[in-house]
Coordinates of C-alpha atoms and ligand atoms in Angstrom, one line a residue:
M1 CA -33.5 21.2 130.4
S2 CA -32.5 22.8 127.4
F3 CA -32.3 21.3 124.3
E4 CA -29.7 24.4 122.5
T5 CA -28.4 22.6 119.7
I6 CA -30.6 19.9 118.3
S7 CA -28.9 17.1 114.9
V8 CA -31.7 15.4 113.1
I9 CA -30.2 12.4 112.2
G10 CA -31.2 11.0 108.0
L11 CA -32.1 14.4 105.7
G12 CA -35.2 12.7 104.1
Y13 CA -38.7 13.7 103.7
I14 CA -39.4 13.2 107.4
G15 CA -35.8 14.4 109.1
L16 CA -35.1 17.2 106.4
P17 CA -39.3 19.2 107.4
T18 CA -38.1 18.5 111.2
A19 CA -35.2 19.7 111.1
A20 CA -36.0 23.1 109.2
V21 CA -39.1 23.3 111.6
F22 CA -36.5 23.8 114.5
A23 CA -34.8 25.7 112.3
T24 CA -37.1 28.0 112.1
R25 CA -38.0 28.5 116.6
R26 CA -34.3 29.8 116.7
K27 CA -32.6 26.4 117.8
N28 CA -28.9 25.7 115.8
V29 CA -29.3 22.7 113.8
I30 CA -26.5 19.9 112.4
G31 CA -28.2 17.6 110.2
V32 CA -26.7 15.0 109.1
D33 CA -26.4 12.8 106.0
I34 CA -24.4 9.9 104.6
N35 CA -25.4 10.9 101.7
Q36 CA -23.8 13.8 99.6
H37 CA -25.4 15.4 98.2
A38 CA -28.7 15.6 99.9
V39 CA -25.4 17.9 102.4
D40 CA -24.4 20.1 99.2
T41 CA -28.2 21.1 98.2
I42 CA -29.3 22.2 101.8
N43 CA -26.1 23.8 102.5
R44 CA -27.0 25.3 100.0
G45 CA -30.0 26.4 101.1
E46 CA -31.8 24.2 98.4
I47 CA -33.6 21.0 98.8
H48 CA -32.8 17.4 97.0
I49 CA -37.3 16.0 97.9
I50 CA -40.4 17.6 96.8
E51 CA -43.2 18.8 99.9
P52 CA -44.6 21.8 99.0
Q53 CA -43.0 25.4 101.0
L54 CA -40.0 23.1 102.4
D55 CA -38.0 24.8 100.2
I56 CA -39.3 28.4 101.7
I57 CA -38.9 27.3 105.0
V58 CA -34.9 25.4 104.7
C59 CA -33.6 28.2 103.2
A60 CA -35.0 30.6 105.2
A61 CA -32.7 28.3 108.1
V62 CA -29.9 27.9 105.6
T63 CA -29.4 31.7 104.8
A64 CA -29.7 32.9 108.4
G65 CA -27.5 30.2 109.9
Y66 CA -29.8 27.9 112.2
L67 CA -29.2 24.3 109.3
R68 CA -26.4 23.2 108.9
A69 CA -26.1 19.8 107.0
T70 CA -23.1 17.4 107.5
T71 CA -22.2 13.9 106.7
Q72 CA -20.0 13.7 110.2
P73 CA -22.2 13.9 113.3
E74 CA -21.3 16.1 115.8
A75 CA -21.9 16.8 119.6
A76 CA -25.7 18.3 120.8
D77 CA -28.5 17.9 123.1
A78 CA -30.4 16.4 121.5
F79 CA -30.1 14.0 118.6
L80 CA -33.5 12.8 116.7
I81 CA -32.8 9.9 114.2
A82 CA -34.6 9.8 111.4
V83 CA -33.7 7.2 108.2
P84 CA -34.9 4.2 107.4
T85 CA -36.8 1.0 108.5
P86 CA -37.3 -1.1 105.4
F87 CA -38.1 -4.6 105.2
K88 CA -35.7 -7.2 104.1
A89 CA -36.9 -10.0 101.0
D90 CA -38.2 -12.1 103.5
H91 CA -40.2 -9.6 105.0
E92 CA -38.7 -9.0 108.6
P93 CA -37.7 -5.4 109.3
D94 CA -34.2 -4.3 108.7
L95 CA -32.7 -1.9 111.4
G96 CA -29.0 -2.2 109.7
Y97 CA -29.6 1.8 109.7
I98 CA -31.0 2.5 113.4
E99 CA -27.6 0.8 113.9
A100 CA -25.8 2.7 111.4
A101 CA -27.3 6.7 113.2
S102 CA -27.0 5.1 116.9
K103 CA -23.3 3.5 116.4
S104 CA -22.1 7.4 114.2
I105 CA -23.9 9.4 117.4
A106 CA -22.3 7.2 120.3
P107 CA -19.0 8.5 120.2
F108 CA -20.4 12.1 121.1
L109 CA -23.4 11.6 123.8
K110 CA -22.5 13.1 126.9
Q111 CA -24.1 13.3 130.0
G112 CA -27.7 14.7 129.8
D113 CA -28.7 13.9 125.8
L114 CA -31.4 13.4 124.6
V115 CA -31.8 10.8 121.9
V116 CA -35.2 10.0 120.6
L117 CA -35.6 7.6 117.1
E118 CA -38.7 9.1 115.2
S119 CA -37.9 6.1 112.3
T120 CA -41.9 4.2 112.1
S121 CA -39.7 0.8 114.3
P122 CA -40.6 -2.1 115.6
V123 CA -42.0 -2.8 118.9
G124 CA -39.2 -3.3 120.5
A125 CA -36.0 -1.0 118.6
T126 CA -36.3 1.5 121.0
E127 CA -34.4 -0.8 123.7
Q128 CA -32.3 -1.6 120.5
M129 CA -31.0 0.8 120.3
A130 CA -30.8 1.7 123.6
E131 CA -28.7 -1.4 123.5
W132 CA -26.8 -0.2 120.6
L133 CA -25.8 3.0 122.4
A134 CA -24.4 1.8 125.5
D135 CA -23.2 -0.7 124.4
A136 CA -20.9 1.9 122.6
R137 CA -20.6 4.2 125.3
P138 CA -20.1 2.0 128.6
D139 CA -18.3 5.2 130.7
L140 CA -22.7 7.0 130.2
S141 CA -25.1 5.5 131.5
F142 CA -28.7 4.4 130.6
P143 CA -32.3 4.8 131.0
M144 CA -32.4 0.5 131.0
T145 CA -29.4 0.0 133.9
H146 CA -29.7 3.4 136.5
G147 CA -33.6 4.2 135.7
E148 CA -34.3 8.5 136.2
E149 CA -30.3 9.1 137.2
S150 CA -29.3 7.6 133.5
D151 CA -26.4 10.1 132.1
I152 CA -28.4 9.8 128.3
R153 CA -32.9 9.9 128.5
I154 CA -34.1 7.3 125.7
A155 CA -37.5 7.9 124.4
H156 CA -39.2 7.7 120.7
C157 CA -41.5 9.8 119.2
P158 CA -42.8 8.0 115.7
E159 CA -43.1 10.5 113.1
R160 CA -47.1 11.0 111.2
V161 CA -47.0 13.9 109.1
M162 CA -49.1 12.6 105.9
P163 CA -46.5 13.9 102.9
G164 CA -47.9 16.9 100.6
H165 CA -48.5 17.9 103.8
V166 CA -45.8 17.8 105.9
L167 CA -45.0 21.2 107.3
R168 CA -49.1 22.1 108.5
E169 CA -49.3 18.5 110.1
L170 CA -45.3 18.6 111.8
V171 CA -47.0 21.7 114.0
E172 CA -50.1 21.2 114.3
N173 CA -49.8 17.0 115.0
D174 CA -50.9 15.4 118.5
R175 CA -47.2 13.0 119.4
I176 CA -47.5 10.4 121.2
I177 CA -44.2 10.3 122.6
G178 CA -42.8 6.8 124.6
G179 CA -39.7 7.7 127.1
L180 CA -38.0 4.5 128.7
T181 CA -38.8 6.2 131.5
A182 CA -40.7 8.8 133.1
K183 CA -37.6 12.0 132.8
C184 CA -36.7 10.6 128.8
S185 CA -40.2 11.4 128.4
A186 CA -40.7 15.0 130.3
A187 CA -37.1 15.5 127.8
A188 CA -38.9 14.5 124.5
V189 CA -42.6 16.1 125.3
Q190 CA -40.1 19.6 126.1
L191 CA -38.2 19.3 122.9
Y192 CA -41.0 18.8 121.2
Q193 CA -43.2 21.8 122.3
T194 CA -40.9 24.0 120.8
F195 CA -42.4 23.4 118.3
V196 CA -45.3 21.0 117.9
E197 CA -49.4 23.5 118.8
G198 CA -50.4 19.4 118.8
E199 CA -51.0 17.1 122.5
C200 CA -47.8 15.8 123.5
I201 CA -49.5 12.8 124.7
I202 CA -47.1 10.8 127.1
T203 CA -46.5 6.7 127.1
D204 CA -44.1 3.5 127.5
V205 CA -42.1 3.5 124.4
R206 CA -43.5 -0.5 123.6
T207 CA -47.3 1.5 123.3
A208 CA -45.8 4.2 120.9
E209 CA -44.1 2.0 118.3
M210 CA -47.6 -0.2 118.3
C211 CA -49.3 2.7 117.7
K212 CA -47.3 4.3 115.0
L213 CA -48.0 0.5 113.4
A214 CA -51.9 -0.2 114.7
E215 CA -51.9 3.4 112.2
N216 CA -50.9 2.8 109.3
S217 CA -52.2 -0.6 109.3
F218 CA -55.6 0.6 109.6
R219 CA -55.6 2.0 107.2
D220 CA -53.8 -0.9 105.0
V221 CA -56.6 -2.9 106.0
N222 CA -59.5 -0.8 104.9
I223 CA -58.4 0.5 101.9
A224 CA -57.4 -3.3 101.3
Y225 CA -61.1 -2.7 102.0
A226 CA -62.4 -0.6 99.0
N227 CA -59.5 -2.4 96.9
E228 CA -61.3 -6.4 97.1
L229 CA -65.0 -4.5 96.7
S230 CA -63.0 -3.2 93.1
V231 CA -62.2 -6.6 92.0
I232 CA -66.0 -7.9 92.1
C233 CA -67.6 -4.8 91.1
D234 CA -65.6 -5.7 88.5
K235 CA -66.1 -8.8 88.0
L236 CA -69.9 -8.6 88.7
K237 CA -70.3 -5.4 85.8
I238 CA -70.8 -3.1 88.9
N239 CA -69.5 1.0 88.4
V240 CA -67.4 1.2 92.6
W241 CA -67.2 4.6 92.5
E242 CA -70.7 4.7 91.4
L243 CA -71.4 2.0 94.9
I244 CA -68.9 3.0 96.9
R245 CA -70.6 6.6 96.4
L246 CA -74.0 5.4 97.8
A247 CA -72.5 2.4 100.3
N248 CA -70.8 5.8 102.9
L249 CA -74.2 8.0 102.4
H250 CA -74.3 6.0 105.2
P251 CA -73.6 7.1 108.8
R252 CA -71.2 4.9 109.7
V253 CA -70.0 3.8 105.9
N254 CA -67.3 5.5 104.5
I255 CA -65.2 3.2 102.8
L256 CA -61.7 4.9 101.2
H257 CA -60.6 5.1 97.1
P258 CA -59.9 1.4 95.4
G259 CA -57.1 2.3 93.9
P260 CA -54.0 0.9 91.6
G261 CA -52.2 -1.4 94.9
V262 CA -50.6 0.7 97.7
G263 CA -47.6 2.8 98.0
G264 CA -45.1 4.6 99.6
H265 CA -43.0 4.1 102.5
C266 CA -44.8 3.1 105.1
I267 CA -48.1 1.7 104.6
A268 CA -47.0 -0.6 102.1
V269 CA -44.1 -1.3 104.8
D270 CA -45.0 -1.1 108.5
P271 CA -48.1 -3.6 108.7
W272 CA -45.2 -6.2 107.8
F273 CA -43.2 -5.1 111.3
I274 CA -46.5 -6.2 112.9
V275 CA -46.6 -9.5 110.9
S276 CA -43.4 -10.6 111.4
Q277 CA -43.9 -9.8 115.9
A278 CA -47.1 -12.0 115.5
P279 CA -47.5 -14.1 112.3
E280 CA -50.0 -15.7 113.9
E281 CA -52.1 -13.9 115.2
A282 CA -52.0 -11.3 112.2
R283 CA -54.4 -12.9 110.0
L284 CA -56.3 -10.0 109.0
I285 CA -52.7 -7.8 108.7
K286 CA -51.5 -9.5 106.2
V287 CA -54.5 -10.8 104.0
A288 CA -54.6 -7.0 103.6
R289 CA -51.3 -7.0 102.6
Q290 CA -51.4 -10.0 100.5
V291 CA -54.9 -8.1 98.2
N292 CA -53.4 -4.6 98.6
D293 CA -49.5 -5.6 96.8
G294 CA -52.1 -8.3 94.8
K295 CA -53.8 -5.3 93.5
P296 CA -50.9 -3.6 90.8
E297 CA -50.7 -7.4 89.1
W298 CA -54.4 -7.6 89.0
V299 CA -54.3 -3.6 86.5
V300 CA -51.7 -6.1 84.3
N301 CA -54.3 -8.4 83.4
K302 CA -57.0 -5.7 83.0
V303 CA -54.2 -4.3 80.1
N304 CA -53.6 -7.6 78.3
A305 CA -57.6 -7.9 78.9
A306 CA -57.8 -3.9 77.2
V307 CA -55.0 -4.3 74.0
A308 CA -56.3 -8.3 73.2
E309 CA -60.2 -6.4 72.6
I310 CA -58.3 -3.6 70.7
C311 CA -57.0 -6.3 68.6
Q312 CA -59.9 -8.1 67.5
L313 CA -62.0 -4.3 66.7
T314 CA -59.4 -3.4 64.7
G315 CA -57.1 -6.2 63.3
R316 CA -53.9 -4.6 64.5
E317 CA -51.1 -7.1 65.8
P318 CA -50.6 -6.0 69.7
K319 CA -46.8 -4.8 69.1
T320 CA -48.5 -1.9 67.0
I321 CA -50.8 -0.7 70.8
K322 CA -49.4 2.4 72.7
I323 CA -49.8 1.9 76.6
A324 CA -50.0 5.1 78.0
C325 CA -49.5 5.2 82.0
F326 CA -50.2 8.8 83.2
G327 CA -48.9 8.8 86.8
L328 CA -45.3 7.2 88.6
A329 CA -45.2 8.6 92.0
F330 CA -47.3 6.5 95.0
K331 CA -50.2 8.7 95.1
A332 CA -51.3 12.3 94.4
G333 CA -49.9 15.8 94.1
V334 CA -45.6 14.3 95.4
D335 CA -43.0 13.0 93.1
D336 CA -41.3 10.1 95.3
L337 CA -41.7 6.7 93.9
R338 CA -41.0 5.1 97.2
E339 CA -42.4 1.2 97.4
S340 CA -45.6 2.8 94.0
P341 CA -47.3 0.7 92.3
A342 CA -48.3 3.2 89.2
M343 CA -44.1 2.8 88.7
A344 CA -43.8 -1.8 89.6
I345 CA -47.2 -1.6 86.8
T346 CA -45.1 0.8 84.8
L347 CA -41.7 -0.8 84.0
S348 CA -43.5 -4.5 83.9
L349 CA -46.0 -2.8 80.7
G350 CA -42.9 -1.8 79.8
Q351 CA -41.2 -5.4 80.0
Q352 CA -44.3 -7.0 78.6
Y353 CA -44.9 -4.3 75.6
P354 CA -41.3 -3.1 74.3
G355 CA -40.9 -0.2 72.9
Q356 CA -44.5 1.3 73.2
V357 CA -45.2 2.3 76.8
L358 CA -44.9 6.1 77.3
A359 CA -45.2 7.8 80.8
V360 CA -47.0 10.6 82.1
E361 CA -45.5 12.4 85.9
P362 CA -46.5 15.6 86.3
H363 CA -43.7 16.1 89.3
I364 CA -40.6 14.7 88.0
D365 CA -38.1 15.5 84.9
L366 CA -36.1 13.2 84.8
V367 CA -36.8 9.3 83.4
P368 CA -36.2 7.6 85.8
T369 CA -33.4 5.0 85.4
E370 CA -35.5 2.3 85.5
L371 CA -37.4 2.3 83.3
Q372 CA -34.9 4.8 80.9
E373 CA -33.3 0.7 80.6
I374 CA -36.5 -0.5 79.8
N375 CA -36.9 2.6 77.4
V376 CA -40.0 4.2 78.6
P377 CA -40.0 7.5 77.8
L378 CA -41.6 10.3 79.6
V379 CA -44.2 12.5 77.6
G380 CA -46.5 15.3 77.9
F381 CA -50.6 14.8 78.4
A382 CA -51.2 15.6 74.4
E383 CA -49.2 13.0 73.5
A384 CA -49.9 10.0 76.4
K385 CA -53.5 10.7 75.1
C386 CA -53.0 9.4 72.0
A387 CA -52.4 6.6 72.9
D388 CA -54.7 3.2 72.3
V389 CA -54.2 2.1 76.5
L390 CA -54.9 5.1 78.6
L391 CA -54.3 4.1 82.0
V392 CA -53.9 6.3 84.4
L393 CA -52.3 5.0 88.3
V394 CA -52.1 8.5 90.0
D395 CA -55.0 11.4 90.4
H396 CA -53.0 13.7 90.3
S397 CA -54.3 17.0 90.6
E398 CA -53.1 18.2 86.6
F399 CA -55.2 15.1 85.0
K400 CA -58.3 15.9 86.6
D401 CA -58.5 18.7 84.0
Q402 CA -57.7 17.8 80.8
K403 CA -60.5 16.8 79.0
I404 CA -59.8 13.2 77.0
T405 CA -62.2 12.1 73.6
L406 CA -61.9 8.5 73.5
G407 CA -61.0 7.1 69.9
L408 CA -64.0 4.4 69.2
S409 CA -60.0 2.1 70.1
Q410 CA -59.1 2.9 72.5
R411 CA -59.7 1.9 76.0
L412 CA -59.2 3.8 79.1
L413 CA -58.2 2.7 82.5
D414 CA -58.8 4.2 85.5
T415 CA -57.9 3.5 88.7
R416 CA -57.9 5.9 90.8
G417 CA -61.4 6.4 88.8
M418 CA -60.8 10.3 88.6
M419 CA -61.9 10.0 84.8
H420 CA -65.1 7.7 84.8
A421 CA -67.3 10.6 83.3
L422 CA -65.6 9.6 80.3
S423 CA -64.6 6.5 80.6
L424 CA -65.5 2.7 78.7
H425 CA -63.6 0.8 80.3
N426 CA -62.7 1.4 84.1
C427 CA -61.4 -0.3 86.2
G428 CA -61.4 -0.5 89.8
Ligands
SAJ1 N1 -54.9 4.7 99.3 C1 -55.8 4.1 97.9 N2 -57.1 4.6 98.9 C2 -56.6 6.0 99.6 C3 -56.5 6.0 100.0 C4 -54.9 5.9 100.2 O1 -55.6 3.6 97.6 O2 -58.8 5.5 100.0 C5 -52.8 4.5 98.6 C6 -52.0 5.8 98.4 O3 -52.5 6.3 96.8 C7 -50.4 5.6 98.1 C8 -51.2 4.6 99.2 O4 -52.2 4.1 99.6 O5 -50.7 4.6 97.4 C9 -50.8 5.8 101.2 O6 -51.1 7.1 100.7 P1 -51.4 7.2 102.2 O7 -51.9 8.8 101.6 O8 -52.8 7.0 102.9 O9 -50.6 7.8 103.6 P2 -49.0 8.1 103.5 O10 -48.0 6.8 103.2 O11 -48.7 8.6 102.2 O12 -48.4 8.2 104.3 C10 -49.2 7.3 105.7 C11 -50.3 8.4 106.9 N3 -50.7 7.4 107.9 C12 -52.2 7.6 108.5 O13 -52.8 7.8 107.3 C13 -52.5 6.8 108.8 C14 -49.5 9.6 107.4 O14 -50.5 9.6 108.4 C15 -47.8 8.6 108.2 O15 -47.5 9.7 108.6 C16 -47.8 8.3 107.5 O16 -48.5 7.1 106.8 C17 -45.7 8.3 108.3 O17 -44.9 8.4 107.6 O18 -46.2 6.6 108.4

């Protein structure tokens, strides 16, 4: 089996780095995306997302002719599907992008091809994908009906890389590979061994799907514990950062960091896939989601209390109070605003205090449309630090070295605990 031409469907935060890494191993990579802007940008050797080092390897791969992007799928030896799996309004998983991607590649499948689902998916999604492909190609045989003798091999190999460290983790992390049959798994292992230096560990397809969901839910539950602790500490007038530092001196305790909530397209989403499939059983997982989802509102209430306090102290009207939000991204060091609690909080404050909210986001040049619509400008650190309420939402390294001397009527609300030495009012 040899995979000389590899097609990656979905050129986002996972698909593009994966395509580029295959290209650096001199594979012919066809990247497919429905977004014409992304395709054009990549074909110029540039990137449409921020990820350290990615610009360099995409540029090199495109210039050397190993990576090419297109909006229309083409024939390949292996297809990797790396499209989003969001949830619908009721938290039910939305497999619409996987369905569309499957149907778009189906006409190009030929005997011996491998199709790998990389997108984080609810249990059963890979089997569903195989059904969509089989329905579209009755002339080919699939593992569900033909087992090891099938024309097409199908596997799930969830991506597990950390935004900001994608290129290193893609190569170094172990991969969980769940094929529909042993031959499917073996084919997928061979494909990933092109660049993966970690172990490629084989399991069954449903365990592979659940493994990824369990990892992210584990983190969500642990962050929820830190977030709940921060709310309790605020009520009991205890510095949560000091508390966690001390508790973590215990050899078997490792409490994570409280924050303004949990964002990103993974940890805030994936636990719902488990809840939707086991609603009676996934009690802790569901409550953790609710605790983390409730944190932005708690932060907004802390801002309201700070505004009221400043007004009482100075006799000013609430409508004269300026609020500066430090950070919009879902976490430090990235430009990604998806499911960002910092964005949700800034939007909520911008609506409540029209014309009074400023945002600082060193990773973004253009004001996001939602903020533009409610008149929240992007400003520099120097301007923002003169606001009345300084609300730290993201622990970007760019903020860490900045000096702030708070005036008597200024309030610092530091949801990330990064400026707490300066803080007068230090909410967790
Ligand atoms: N967060 C906290 N406190 C913490 C840690 C994180 O509030 O102590 C917040 C972050 O600020 C952010 C959110 O949680 O809003 C998620 O950030 P993260 O750094 O924990 O995770 P992601 O979403 O960037 O990446 C996760 C990773 N999963 C795990 O660590 C188990 C990554 O390995 C996965 O590949 C990725 O999800 C994914 O794609 O599923």
